[in-house]
Structures are given as C-alpha cells and as structure tokens.
Coordinates of C-alpha atoms and ligand atoms in Angstrom, one line a residue:
X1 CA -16.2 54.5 2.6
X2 CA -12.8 53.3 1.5
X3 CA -12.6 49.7 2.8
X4 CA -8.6 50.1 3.3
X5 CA -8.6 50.1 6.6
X6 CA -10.8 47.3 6.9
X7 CA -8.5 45.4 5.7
X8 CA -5.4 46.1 7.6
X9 CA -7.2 44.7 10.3
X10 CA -5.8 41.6 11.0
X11 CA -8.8 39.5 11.2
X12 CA -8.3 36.4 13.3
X13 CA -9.8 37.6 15.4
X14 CA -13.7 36.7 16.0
X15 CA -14.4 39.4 13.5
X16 CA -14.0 37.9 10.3
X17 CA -14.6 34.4 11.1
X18 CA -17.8 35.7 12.7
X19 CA -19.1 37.6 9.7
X20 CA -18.1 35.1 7.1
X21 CA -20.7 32.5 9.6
X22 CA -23.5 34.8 9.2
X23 CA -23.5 36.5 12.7
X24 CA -21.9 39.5 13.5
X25 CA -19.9 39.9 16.9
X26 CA -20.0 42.8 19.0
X27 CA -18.9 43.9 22.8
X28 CA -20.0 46.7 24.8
X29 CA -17.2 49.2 24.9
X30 CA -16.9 52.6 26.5
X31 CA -16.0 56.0 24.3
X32 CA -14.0 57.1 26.8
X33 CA -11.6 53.8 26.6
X34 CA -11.4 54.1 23.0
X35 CA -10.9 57.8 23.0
X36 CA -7.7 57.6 25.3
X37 CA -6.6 54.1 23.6
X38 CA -5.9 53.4 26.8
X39 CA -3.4 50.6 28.0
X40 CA -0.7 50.8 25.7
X41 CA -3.3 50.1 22.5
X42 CA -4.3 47.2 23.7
X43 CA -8.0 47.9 24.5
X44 CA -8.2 49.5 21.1
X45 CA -6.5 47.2 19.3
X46 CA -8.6 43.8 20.9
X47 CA -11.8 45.4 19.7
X48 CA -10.5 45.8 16.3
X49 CA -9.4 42.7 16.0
X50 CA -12.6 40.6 17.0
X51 CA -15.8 43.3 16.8
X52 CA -17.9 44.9 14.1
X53 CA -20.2 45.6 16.6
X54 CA -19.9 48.2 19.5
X55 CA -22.1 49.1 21.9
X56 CA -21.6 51.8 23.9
X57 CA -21.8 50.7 27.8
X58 CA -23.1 53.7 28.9
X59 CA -22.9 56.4 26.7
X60 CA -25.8 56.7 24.9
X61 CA -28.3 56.1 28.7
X62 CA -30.8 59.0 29.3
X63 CA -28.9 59.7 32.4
X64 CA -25.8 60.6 30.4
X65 CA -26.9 62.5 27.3
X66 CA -30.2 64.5 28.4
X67 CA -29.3 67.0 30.8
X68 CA -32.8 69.3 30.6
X69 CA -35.0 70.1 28.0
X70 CA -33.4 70.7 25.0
X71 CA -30.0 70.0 26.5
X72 CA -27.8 67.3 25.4
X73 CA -24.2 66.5 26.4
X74 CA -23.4 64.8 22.5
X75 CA -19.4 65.4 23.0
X76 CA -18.3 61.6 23.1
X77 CA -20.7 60.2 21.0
X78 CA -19.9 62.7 18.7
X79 CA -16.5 61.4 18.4
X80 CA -17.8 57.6 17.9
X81 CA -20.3 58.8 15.1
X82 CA -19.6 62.2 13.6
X83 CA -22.1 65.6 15.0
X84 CA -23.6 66.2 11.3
X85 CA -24.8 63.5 9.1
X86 CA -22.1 64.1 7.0
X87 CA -19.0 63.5 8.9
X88 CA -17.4 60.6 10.0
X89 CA -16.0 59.1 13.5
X90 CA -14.5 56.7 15.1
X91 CA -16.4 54.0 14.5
X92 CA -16.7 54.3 10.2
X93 CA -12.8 55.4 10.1
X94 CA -12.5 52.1 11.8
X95 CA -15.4 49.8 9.9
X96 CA -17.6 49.4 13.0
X97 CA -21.5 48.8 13.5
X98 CA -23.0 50.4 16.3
X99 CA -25.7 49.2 18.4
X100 CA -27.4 52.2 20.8
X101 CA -28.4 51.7 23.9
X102 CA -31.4 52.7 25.1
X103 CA -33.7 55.5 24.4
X104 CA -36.1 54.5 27.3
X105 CA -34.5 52.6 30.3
X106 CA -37.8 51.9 32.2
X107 CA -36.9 52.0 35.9
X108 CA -36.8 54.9 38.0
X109 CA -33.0 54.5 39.3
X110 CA -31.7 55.4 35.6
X111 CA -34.5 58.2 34.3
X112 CA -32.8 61.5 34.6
X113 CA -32.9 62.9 38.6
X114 CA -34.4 66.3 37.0
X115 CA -36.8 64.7 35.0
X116 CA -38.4 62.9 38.2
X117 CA -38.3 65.7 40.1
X118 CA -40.7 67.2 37.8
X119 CA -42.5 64.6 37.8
X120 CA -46.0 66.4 39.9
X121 CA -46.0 69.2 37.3
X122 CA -45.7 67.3 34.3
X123 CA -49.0 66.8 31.9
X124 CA -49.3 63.7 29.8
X125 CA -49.0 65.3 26.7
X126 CA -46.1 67.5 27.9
X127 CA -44.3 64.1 28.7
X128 CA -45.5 63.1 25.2
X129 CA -43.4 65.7 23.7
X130 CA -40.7 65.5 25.7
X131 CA -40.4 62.0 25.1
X132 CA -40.4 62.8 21.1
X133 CA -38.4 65.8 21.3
X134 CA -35.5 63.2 23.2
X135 CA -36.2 60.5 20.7
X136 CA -35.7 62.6 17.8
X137 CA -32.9 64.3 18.9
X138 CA -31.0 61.5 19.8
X139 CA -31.9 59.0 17.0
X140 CA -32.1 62.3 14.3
X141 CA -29.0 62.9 15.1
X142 CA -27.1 59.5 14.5
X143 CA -29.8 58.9 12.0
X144 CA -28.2 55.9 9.5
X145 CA -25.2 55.4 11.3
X146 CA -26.8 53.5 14.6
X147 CA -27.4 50.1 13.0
X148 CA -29.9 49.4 15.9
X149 CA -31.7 50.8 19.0
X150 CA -32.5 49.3 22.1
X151 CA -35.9 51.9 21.9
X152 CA -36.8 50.0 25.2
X153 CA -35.1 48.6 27.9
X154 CA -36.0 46.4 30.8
X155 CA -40.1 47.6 31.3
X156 CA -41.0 44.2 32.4
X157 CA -40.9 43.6 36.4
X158 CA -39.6 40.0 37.4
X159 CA -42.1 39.3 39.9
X160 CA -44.8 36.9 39.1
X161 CA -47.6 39.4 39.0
X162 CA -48.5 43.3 39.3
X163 CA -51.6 44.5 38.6
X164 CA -49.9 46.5 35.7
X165 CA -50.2 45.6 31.8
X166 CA -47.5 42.9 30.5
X167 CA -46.3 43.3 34.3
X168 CA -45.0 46.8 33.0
X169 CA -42.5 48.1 36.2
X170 CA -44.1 51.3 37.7
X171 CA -41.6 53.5 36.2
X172 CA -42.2 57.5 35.4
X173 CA -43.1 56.6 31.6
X174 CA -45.9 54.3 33.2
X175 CA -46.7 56.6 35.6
X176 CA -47.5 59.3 33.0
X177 CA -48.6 57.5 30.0
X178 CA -49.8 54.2 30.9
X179 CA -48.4 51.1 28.7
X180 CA -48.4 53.8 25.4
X181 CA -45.1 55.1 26.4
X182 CA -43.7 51.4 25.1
X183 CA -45.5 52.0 21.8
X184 CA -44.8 55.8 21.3
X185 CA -41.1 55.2 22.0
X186 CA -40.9 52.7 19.1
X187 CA -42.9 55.4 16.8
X188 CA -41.0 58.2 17.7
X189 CA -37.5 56.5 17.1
X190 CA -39.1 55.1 13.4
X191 CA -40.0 58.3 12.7
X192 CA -36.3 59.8 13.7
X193 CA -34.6 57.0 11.6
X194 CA -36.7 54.8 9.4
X195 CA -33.4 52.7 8.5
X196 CA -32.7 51.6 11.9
X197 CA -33.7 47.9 13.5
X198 CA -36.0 48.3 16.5
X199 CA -35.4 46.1 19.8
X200 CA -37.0 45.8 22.9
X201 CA -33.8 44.9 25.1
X202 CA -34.3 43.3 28.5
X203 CA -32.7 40.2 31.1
X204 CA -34.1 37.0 32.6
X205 CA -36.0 36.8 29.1
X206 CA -34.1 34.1 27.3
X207 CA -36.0 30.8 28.7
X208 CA -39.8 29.8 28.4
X209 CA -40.5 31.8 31.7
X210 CA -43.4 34.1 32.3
X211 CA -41.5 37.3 31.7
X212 CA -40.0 36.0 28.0
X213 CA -44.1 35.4 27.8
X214 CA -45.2 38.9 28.8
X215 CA -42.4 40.1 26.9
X216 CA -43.6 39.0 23.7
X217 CA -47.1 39.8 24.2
X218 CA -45.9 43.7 24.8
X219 CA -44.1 43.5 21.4
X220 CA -47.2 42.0 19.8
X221 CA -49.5 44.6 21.1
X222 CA -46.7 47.1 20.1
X223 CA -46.6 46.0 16.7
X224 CA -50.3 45.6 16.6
X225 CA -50.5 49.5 17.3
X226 CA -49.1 50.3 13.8
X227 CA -45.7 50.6 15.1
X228 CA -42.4 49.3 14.0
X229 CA -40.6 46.9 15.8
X230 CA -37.7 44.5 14.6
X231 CA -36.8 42.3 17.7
X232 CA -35.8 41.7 20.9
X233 CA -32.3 41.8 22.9
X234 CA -31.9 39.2 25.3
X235 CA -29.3 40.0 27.7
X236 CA -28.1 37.0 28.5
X237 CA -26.3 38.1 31.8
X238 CA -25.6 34.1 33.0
X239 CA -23.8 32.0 35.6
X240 CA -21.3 29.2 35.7
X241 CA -24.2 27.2 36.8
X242 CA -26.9 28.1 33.6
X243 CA -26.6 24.4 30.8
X244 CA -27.7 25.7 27.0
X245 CA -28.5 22.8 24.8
X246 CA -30.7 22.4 21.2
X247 CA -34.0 22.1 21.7
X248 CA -34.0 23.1 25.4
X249 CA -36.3 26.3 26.7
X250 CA -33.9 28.7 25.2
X251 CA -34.0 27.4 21.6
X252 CA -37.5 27.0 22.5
X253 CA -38.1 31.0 23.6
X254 CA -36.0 31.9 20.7
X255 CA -38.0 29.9 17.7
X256 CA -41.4 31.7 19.7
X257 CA -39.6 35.2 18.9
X258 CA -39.0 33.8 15.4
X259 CA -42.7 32.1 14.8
X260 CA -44.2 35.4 15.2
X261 CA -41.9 37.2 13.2
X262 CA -39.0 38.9 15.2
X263 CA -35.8 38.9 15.4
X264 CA -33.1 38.5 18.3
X265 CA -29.9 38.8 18.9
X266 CA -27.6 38.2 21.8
X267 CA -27.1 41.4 23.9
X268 CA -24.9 41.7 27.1
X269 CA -23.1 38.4 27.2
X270 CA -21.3 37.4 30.2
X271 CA -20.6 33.8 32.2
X272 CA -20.0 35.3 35.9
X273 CA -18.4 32.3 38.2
X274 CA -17.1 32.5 41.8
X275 CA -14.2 34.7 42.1
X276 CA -11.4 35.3 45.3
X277 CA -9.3 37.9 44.9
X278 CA -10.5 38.1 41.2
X279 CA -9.3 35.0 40.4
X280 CA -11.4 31.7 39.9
X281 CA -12.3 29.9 42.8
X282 CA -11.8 27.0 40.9
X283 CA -10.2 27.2 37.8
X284 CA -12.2 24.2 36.3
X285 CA -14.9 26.8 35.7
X286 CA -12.8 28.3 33.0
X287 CA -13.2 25.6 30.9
X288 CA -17.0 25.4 32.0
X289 CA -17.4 29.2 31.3
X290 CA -15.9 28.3 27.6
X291 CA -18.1 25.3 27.0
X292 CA -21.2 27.9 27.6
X293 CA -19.6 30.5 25.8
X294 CA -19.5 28.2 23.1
X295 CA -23.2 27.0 23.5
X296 CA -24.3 30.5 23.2
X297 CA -22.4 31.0 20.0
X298 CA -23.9 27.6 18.7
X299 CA -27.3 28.9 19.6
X300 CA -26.8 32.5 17.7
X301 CA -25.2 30.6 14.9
X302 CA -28.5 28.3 14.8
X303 CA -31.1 31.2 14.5
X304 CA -28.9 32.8 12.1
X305 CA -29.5 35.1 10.3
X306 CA -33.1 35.2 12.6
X307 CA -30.2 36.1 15.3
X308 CA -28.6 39.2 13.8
X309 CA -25.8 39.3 16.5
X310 CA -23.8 38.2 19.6
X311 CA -22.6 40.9 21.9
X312 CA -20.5 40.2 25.1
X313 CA -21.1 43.1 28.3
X314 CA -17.4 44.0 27.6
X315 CA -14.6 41.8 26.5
X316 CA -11.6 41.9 29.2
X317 CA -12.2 41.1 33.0
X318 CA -10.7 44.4 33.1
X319 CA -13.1 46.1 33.0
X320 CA -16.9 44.5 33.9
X321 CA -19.9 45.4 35.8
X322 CA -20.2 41.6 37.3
X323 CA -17.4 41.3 40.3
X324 CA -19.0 45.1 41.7
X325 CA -22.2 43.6 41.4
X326 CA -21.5 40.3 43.3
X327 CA -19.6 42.3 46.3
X328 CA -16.9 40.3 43.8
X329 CA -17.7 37.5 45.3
X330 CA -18.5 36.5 41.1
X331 CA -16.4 37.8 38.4
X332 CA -13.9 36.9 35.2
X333 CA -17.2 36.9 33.1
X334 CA -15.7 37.5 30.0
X335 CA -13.6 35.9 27.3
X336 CA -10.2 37.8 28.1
X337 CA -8.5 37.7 31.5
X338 CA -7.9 41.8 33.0
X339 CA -4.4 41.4 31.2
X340 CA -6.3 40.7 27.8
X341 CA -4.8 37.4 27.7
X342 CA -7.2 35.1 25.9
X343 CA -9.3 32.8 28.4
X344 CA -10.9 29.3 27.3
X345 CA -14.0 31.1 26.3
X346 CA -12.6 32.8 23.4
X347 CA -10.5 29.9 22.5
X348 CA -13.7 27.6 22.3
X349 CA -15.2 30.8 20.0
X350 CA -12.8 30.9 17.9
X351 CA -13.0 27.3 17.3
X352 CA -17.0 27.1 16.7
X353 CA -16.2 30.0 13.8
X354 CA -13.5 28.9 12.1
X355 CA -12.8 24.7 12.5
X356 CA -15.1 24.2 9.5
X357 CA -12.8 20.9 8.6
X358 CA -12.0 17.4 10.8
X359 CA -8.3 17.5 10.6
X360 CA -7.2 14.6 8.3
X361 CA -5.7 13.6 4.7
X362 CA -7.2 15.2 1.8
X363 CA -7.7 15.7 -2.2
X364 CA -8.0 19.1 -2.9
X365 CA -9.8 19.3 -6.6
X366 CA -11.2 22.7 -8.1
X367 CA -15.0 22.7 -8.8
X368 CA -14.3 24.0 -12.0
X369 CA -12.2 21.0 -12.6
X370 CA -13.2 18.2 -10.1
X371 CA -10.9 15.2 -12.3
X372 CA -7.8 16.9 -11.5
X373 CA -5.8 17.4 -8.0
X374 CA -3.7 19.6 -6.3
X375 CA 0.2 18.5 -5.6
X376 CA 3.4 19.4 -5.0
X377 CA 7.3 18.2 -5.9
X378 CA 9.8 17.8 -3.3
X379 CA 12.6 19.7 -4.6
X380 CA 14.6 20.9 -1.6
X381 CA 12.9 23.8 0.8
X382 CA 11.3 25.7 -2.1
X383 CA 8.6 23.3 -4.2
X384 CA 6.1 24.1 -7.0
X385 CA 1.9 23.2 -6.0
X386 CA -0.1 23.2 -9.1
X387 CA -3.0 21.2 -10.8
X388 CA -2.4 17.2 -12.1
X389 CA -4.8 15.2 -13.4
X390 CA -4.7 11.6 -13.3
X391 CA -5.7 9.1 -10.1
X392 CA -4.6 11.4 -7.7
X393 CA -3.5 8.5 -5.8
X394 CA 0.1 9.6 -5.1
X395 CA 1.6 11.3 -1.8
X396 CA 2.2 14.3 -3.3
X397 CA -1.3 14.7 -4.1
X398 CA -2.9 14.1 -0.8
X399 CA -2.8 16.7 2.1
X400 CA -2.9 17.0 5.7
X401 CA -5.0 19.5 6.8
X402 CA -4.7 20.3 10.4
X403 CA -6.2 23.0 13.0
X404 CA -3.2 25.6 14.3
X405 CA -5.8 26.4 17.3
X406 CA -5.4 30.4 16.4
X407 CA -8.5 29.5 13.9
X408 CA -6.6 28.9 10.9
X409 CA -5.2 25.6 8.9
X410 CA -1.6 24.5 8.0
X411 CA -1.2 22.1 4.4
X412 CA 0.9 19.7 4.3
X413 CA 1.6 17.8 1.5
X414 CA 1.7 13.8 2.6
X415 CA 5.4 13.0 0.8
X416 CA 6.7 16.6 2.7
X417 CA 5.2 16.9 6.0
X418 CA 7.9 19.1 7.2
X419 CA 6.7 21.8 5.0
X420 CA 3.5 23.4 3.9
X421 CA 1.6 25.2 1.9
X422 CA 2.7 28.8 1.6
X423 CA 1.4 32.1 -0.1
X424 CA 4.0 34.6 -1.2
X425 CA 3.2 38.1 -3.0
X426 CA -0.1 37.5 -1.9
X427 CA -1.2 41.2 -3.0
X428 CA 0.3 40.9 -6.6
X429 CA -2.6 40.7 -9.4
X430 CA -1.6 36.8 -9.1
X431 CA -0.1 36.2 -6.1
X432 CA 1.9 33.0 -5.7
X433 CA 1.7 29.6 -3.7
X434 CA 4.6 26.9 -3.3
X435 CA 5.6 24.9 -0.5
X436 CA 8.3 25.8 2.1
X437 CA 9.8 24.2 5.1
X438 CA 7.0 24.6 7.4
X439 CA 8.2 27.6 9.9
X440 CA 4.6 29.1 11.6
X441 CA 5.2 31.5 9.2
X442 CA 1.8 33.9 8.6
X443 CA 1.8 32.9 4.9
X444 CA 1.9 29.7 6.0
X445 CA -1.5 30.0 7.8
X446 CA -4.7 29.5 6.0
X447 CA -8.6 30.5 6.5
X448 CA -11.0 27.9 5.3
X449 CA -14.4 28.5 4.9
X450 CA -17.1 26.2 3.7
X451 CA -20.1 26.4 1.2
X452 CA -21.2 22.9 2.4
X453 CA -21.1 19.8 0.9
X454 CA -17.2 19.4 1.5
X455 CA -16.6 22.5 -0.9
X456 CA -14.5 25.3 0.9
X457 CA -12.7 28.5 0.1
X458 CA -8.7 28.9 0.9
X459 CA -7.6 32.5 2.0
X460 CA -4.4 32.9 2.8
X461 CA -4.1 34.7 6.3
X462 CA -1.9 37.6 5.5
X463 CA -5.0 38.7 2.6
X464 CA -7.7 37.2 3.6
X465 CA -10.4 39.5 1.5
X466 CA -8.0 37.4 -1.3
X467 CA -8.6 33.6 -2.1
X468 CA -6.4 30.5 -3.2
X469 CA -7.9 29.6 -7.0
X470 CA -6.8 27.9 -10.1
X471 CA -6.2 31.0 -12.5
X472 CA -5.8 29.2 -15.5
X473 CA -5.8 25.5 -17.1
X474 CA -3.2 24.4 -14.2
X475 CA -1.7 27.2 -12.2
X476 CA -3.0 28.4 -9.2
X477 CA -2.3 31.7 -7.1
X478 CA -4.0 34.0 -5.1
X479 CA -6.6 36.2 -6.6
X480 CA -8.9 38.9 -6.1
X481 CA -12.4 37.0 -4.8
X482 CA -14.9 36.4 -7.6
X483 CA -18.3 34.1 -7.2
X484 CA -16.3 31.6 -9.6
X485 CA -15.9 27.7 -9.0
X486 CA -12.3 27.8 -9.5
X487 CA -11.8 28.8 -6.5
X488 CA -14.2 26.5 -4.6
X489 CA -12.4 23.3 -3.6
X490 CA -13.7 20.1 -2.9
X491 CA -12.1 18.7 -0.3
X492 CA -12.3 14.3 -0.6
X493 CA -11.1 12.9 2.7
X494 CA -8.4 9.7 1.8
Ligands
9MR1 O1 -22.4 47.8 32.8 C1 -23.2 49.0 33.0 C2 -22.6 49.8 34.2 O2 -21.3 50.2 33.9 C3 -23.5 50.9 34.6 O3 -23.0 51.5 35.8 C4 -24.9 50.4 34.8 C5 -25.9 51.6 35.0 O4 -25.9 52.5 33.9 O5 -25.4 49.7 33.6 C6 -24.6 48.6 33.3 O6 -25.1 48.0 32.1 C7 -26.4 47.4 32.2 C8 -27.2 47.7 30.9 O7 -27.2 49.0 30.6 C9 -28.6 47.1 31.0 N1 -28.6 45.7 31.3 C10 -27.8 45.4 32.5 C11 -26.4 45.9 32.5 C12 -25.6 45.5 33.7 O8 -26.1 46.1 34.8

C-alpha cells in the first residue's frame, strides 16, 4: 500500500510517538461512527491522529454478525476491511491495524438468542461444526487483514470456585462441549488465518488474583492441546481508586504471562471516577485519572515489545460504556472530555511518549563527527546553523532544549533565545534549517527520539518520516531517513 496517506497524518498525536516507543496505540471505535464521520470530522479525525489500532466496539460480537446458520450480516465490517481478500477499506486507505473482537464471547447474555434457543436439539458435534463453520467464516473472510483475534472472551467466572474446569462460566459452549470449546475455538481461527495473533481476552485478570491464575492455566492446557495461542488481553476496565506501580502484583501477573511464553497487551482501557451530571465530582481526580493513565502506559512500555499494545474502551467521554453502567453515578473514563478536548490523561501520555530529554543547555555533535558542534550566527531574524569544530564552548554553540507540552521540542540557540531552530523546505531532496525569531511556528517544532546513551534523532514536525542530519562535511538539512550516524546526535548537557 502507498504510504502517502500515512503521512499526511499529522502525527502528534499518540500515534507516532507511540510506534516509534515500541508499542502500538489503539481505541475501540465503532464502524458506524467512522462511516458517518460524524461530529463535524472530529471523531474521525482524533482517531487518525493518535491510533494505529482500532477495535471495533461491537461490530465484530456473535450477536451482531451471525444471524442463522450460514447467515452473516458482513455490511459494516465490510467497509472497515474490504468483502474479498483483495480489496481494500477503510482501515488500509487510512493505515490502520485492526484488532477483532471476539469470535467466542462465553456468557449466555451475548451468544446469539437463536442459537440458545436451539440449544435442546443441538448435538455436540453439530455445535462442533457450527462453531467452525462461524470461525472460518468470520476469520476466512478478514483473513491477513485482522492483526489479532480475541478467539475467546471472558470464559472464566469471578467467583472463587465452581465445580467447573479453570472455573469455566456455564455458558452454551460449556454446556455442549465441555472446556474443548476454548481449545477448538483457538484451532479453528488458526486454521482460518494462520497469520493472525491469538488472545484470550478477559477483566479482573491483570493482578496476582485467582482468576489471572486460572486464566493462565486454561491457556497452558490450551496450548498444550497442540493449539495456537499468542496471548492474553487484559481488559483493564479500572477506577480512580486502582495504584499501578513496578514490581507490584500487576508487573508481577504480567512477567508470569511472559515466563511462560505469552504475550499481552492492554485491551479496553478506561479510569472511571465519580461523576454528577457527567462532570467530575471532584476535579482533582482528573489529574489522578492522568497519573494512572500514565502508569498503565509505563507498564506496557516496560513489557514492550512482550506487550504488543495499549487500547483505551473508546477515546472521548462521548461516547463510553462506563457512566450507563454506573447508573452514571461513574464516568469521564477516557482521555478526551465528550467535546474531544484533551483531558490530563492524554496530556500525561503524550508526555511518557515523547519527553525523551530533561529540558536544559546542550551540545549537539553528529556521531559521525562527535569533535565538532552545532551553532548558529546572529545575523538579524534569519541566521545560518551549521557544523564548527573547535571547543564548542561558545553561546552560539550551546542550545536550550525545552518541552512545548504538545510532545515536541523548541531549540534555542544560548546567544539568540528569542529565536529557534527552524526547518524550511522540509520536503526538498535537502531540505533547509536556519534560525528564526521564535513564533510557535510548526517548523519551529521538533520530534526527538532517542537511541539511548544521550544519542537522539531530530525530525522536524511538519515531515516527521524526514530527519535533521549533517549531509556533508558541515552543512546540515533535512533528509530522507537512512540507518546512518550523521544523523544521530549526541546530545552533552553544559
Ligand atoms: O462497550 C460495549 C458496549 O457498547 C456493548 O453494549 C456491550 C455489549 O456488547 O459490550 C461493551 O464492551 C464490552 C466488551 O465487549 C468486553 N469487555 C467489557 C466491555 C464493556 O462492557
């Protein structure tokens, strides 16, 4: 696929700070939304700036696509992925991941009313086949364009103890198969689509509890059986109240998953707290809600790339599942307010990703050269940057690096602090860089990102696939990204 549009995306945005950090963000979305591009672009246009990831809220469910044996309603996902595995949809045309959710939801409530009402005159092996006949229609049909399945979702009962296998919820699969339906799900959607990453997908899962326990004894026996399975979705539906620290009983759960060879990822994010009239009781618990939104992110970024993802239940309070559930007495769960404005949550986000640098006074040196510096004269509004060698000691070779809070960096050179550091023709074959009178100009903006050991890459804001190099002896610019060390900078704190 042409990567154009990719591109136009402008990316800060969670969506390319996220990727170039190793874990991929995501929100739960719903075709319908997307299709209309409903409130004035905004939905549409918020998901494209922060998401590679969609997952569909509720339109891939059993109770929305199966309507009878061999009867599918395929229409909107159809338009998110294409209806022949040739064409295209909304999601490639607009660079997207998908994550499908779920082939089997194990609970009664959300199995397909005609399905259970067949239940007395159903064989085993007839529910067998229907269950492959489903999974291989769905997953066949999608087959390489659904990044990953939730195969399974929420089989495990909370209660302390049933009398059932792994605590398995008497559900119509259990009823009819036993605890196989769990393993044949997982065969049948390997079968459908041998590409796709296999998760079992459930709640109240991500601490040292007994469910997270019988949880990954079910996937053990599951993969025991011969059948493939990648890792488990932890929902992660939280409150105000939940703490998240290093080393605590989540880490804990999650190196488990990883010790015996799964992965994870973060599922259905949200932070409810107490709500009146949809508004925060007390509007401390913004900030809280950030500081945990921020914990998570620290946690996913930790078990990357064990952790393949973070996905919030949603991304404006908009629209979210939490105040109906509460009697909205709890609500404003996610990192936008329900007039998309960003909340603390995604400011604190943002920040993890992309504040790779302690603001402060820097050298700036090429790898590829590491004696020499980057400076600047002062010659009115307009002034040349290029490479000097010598002891680098001067003002106009030191710069002050500091955080614009919209997850880039302004650079100012110490003898000009009234300008900065600005790109100009950035898509030329060699775009340029001088300084200007510092105006919060875009081109004035730039994206660090690190490769540790206080070397980082520049890209300028407004081409940020690009990066700032040295493209000869002296002269830097901004180029097309190579694995080069002329445009790795090491960054010397004065
Ligand atoms: O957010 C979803 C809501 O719109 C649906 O009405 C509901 C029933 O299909 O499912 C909600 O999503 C659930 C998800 O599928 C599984 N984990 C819990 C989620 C919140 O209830």
């Amino acid at each position: 696929m042409n990567s154009a549009p990719v591109r136009a995306i402008d990316p800060f945005g969670l969506r390319a700070s996220s990727a170039l950090r190793g874990v991929l963000f995501g929100t739960a979305a719903s075709i319908n939304n997307l299709r209309k591009d409903i409130d004035g672009g905004q939905y549409n246009s918020f998901i494209k700036k922060n998401y590679h990831v969609i997952e569909p809220e509720n339109d891939f469910k059993p109770m929305k696509l199966w309507r009878g044996i061999n009867n599918y309603s395929w229409i909107d996902c159809d338009w998110l992925l294409g209806s022949t595995p040739n064409s295209t949809g909304w999601a490639q045309q607009n660079g997207m991941q998908i994550r499908g959710h779920t082939l089997v939801w194990a609970q009664d409530k959300y199995t397909p009313d005609w399905l259970l009402k067949q239940e007395s005159s159903l064989s085993s092996d007839k529910v067998k086949l229907l269950l492959s006949d489903y999974i291989h229609a769905v997953v066949g049909r999608y087959r390489s364009k659904v990044l990953w399945w939730d195969v399974v979702n929420e089989a495990v009962e909370d209660s302390k103890n049933n009398s059932r296998p792994f605590n398995l919820r008497d559900c119509f699969w259990y009823r009819k198969l036993g605890q196989d339906f769990v393993k044949y799900a997982f065969m049948f959607a390997h079968q459908a689509d041998p590409q796709a990453q296999l998760y079992y997908n459930d709640y109240n899962n991500e601490d040292m509890g007994s469910k997270s326990s019988r949880v990954l004894e079910l996937i053990k026996w599951v993969r025991s059986q011969g059948a493939t399975i990648h890792g488990v979705g932890m929902q992660w539906h939280i409150r105000i109240s939940r703490t998240v620290n290093p080393g605590d009983q989540h880490y804990q759960n999650a190196q488990r998953l990883i010790d015996n060879d799964f992965d994870f990822m973060v599922t259905e994010l949200d932070v409810a707290i107490p709500i009146n009239a949809g508004n925060p009781r007390d509007p401390n618990d913004l900030e809280r809600q950030g500081r945990l939104y921020r914990a998570l992110l620290k946690y996913a970024l930790h078990f990357s790339p064990r952790c393949r993802a973070l996905i919030t239940w949603g991304f404006t309070d908009r629209y979210s599942w939490v105040p109906a559930f509460y009697n909205n007495t709890e609500g404003a769960a996610l990192p936008s307010d329900s007039n998309y404005q960003l909340k603390p949550a995604y400011m604190q986000m943002q920040e993890e990703l992309a504040r790779v640098l302690p603001d402060g006074i820097y050298r700036l040196a090429p790898k590829s050269q590491p004696d020499k510096c980057l400076s600047t004269y002062v010659n009115g509004n307009v002034s040349r940057v290029q490479l000097e060698s010598g002891g680098c000691n001067s003002a106009h070779q030191k710069w002050n690096i500091s955080w614009l809070d919209n997850g880039t960096y302004r650079l100012s050179s110490q003898n000009a602090n009234a300008s900065a550091l600005t790109a100009y023709n950035v898509t030329a074959k060699t775009g340029g860089v001088q300084t200007n009178n510092w105006s919060s100009n875009v081109n004035q903006e730039w994206v660090l990102s690190s490769y540790g050991n206080n070397v980082f890459r520049f890209r300028p804001r407004n081409a940020w696939w690009r990066v700032f190099a040295l493209h000869d002896t002296s002269n830097v610019g901004i180029v097309d990204f190579v694995q080069n060390d002329a445009l790795r900078w090491i960054l010397t704190k004065v």
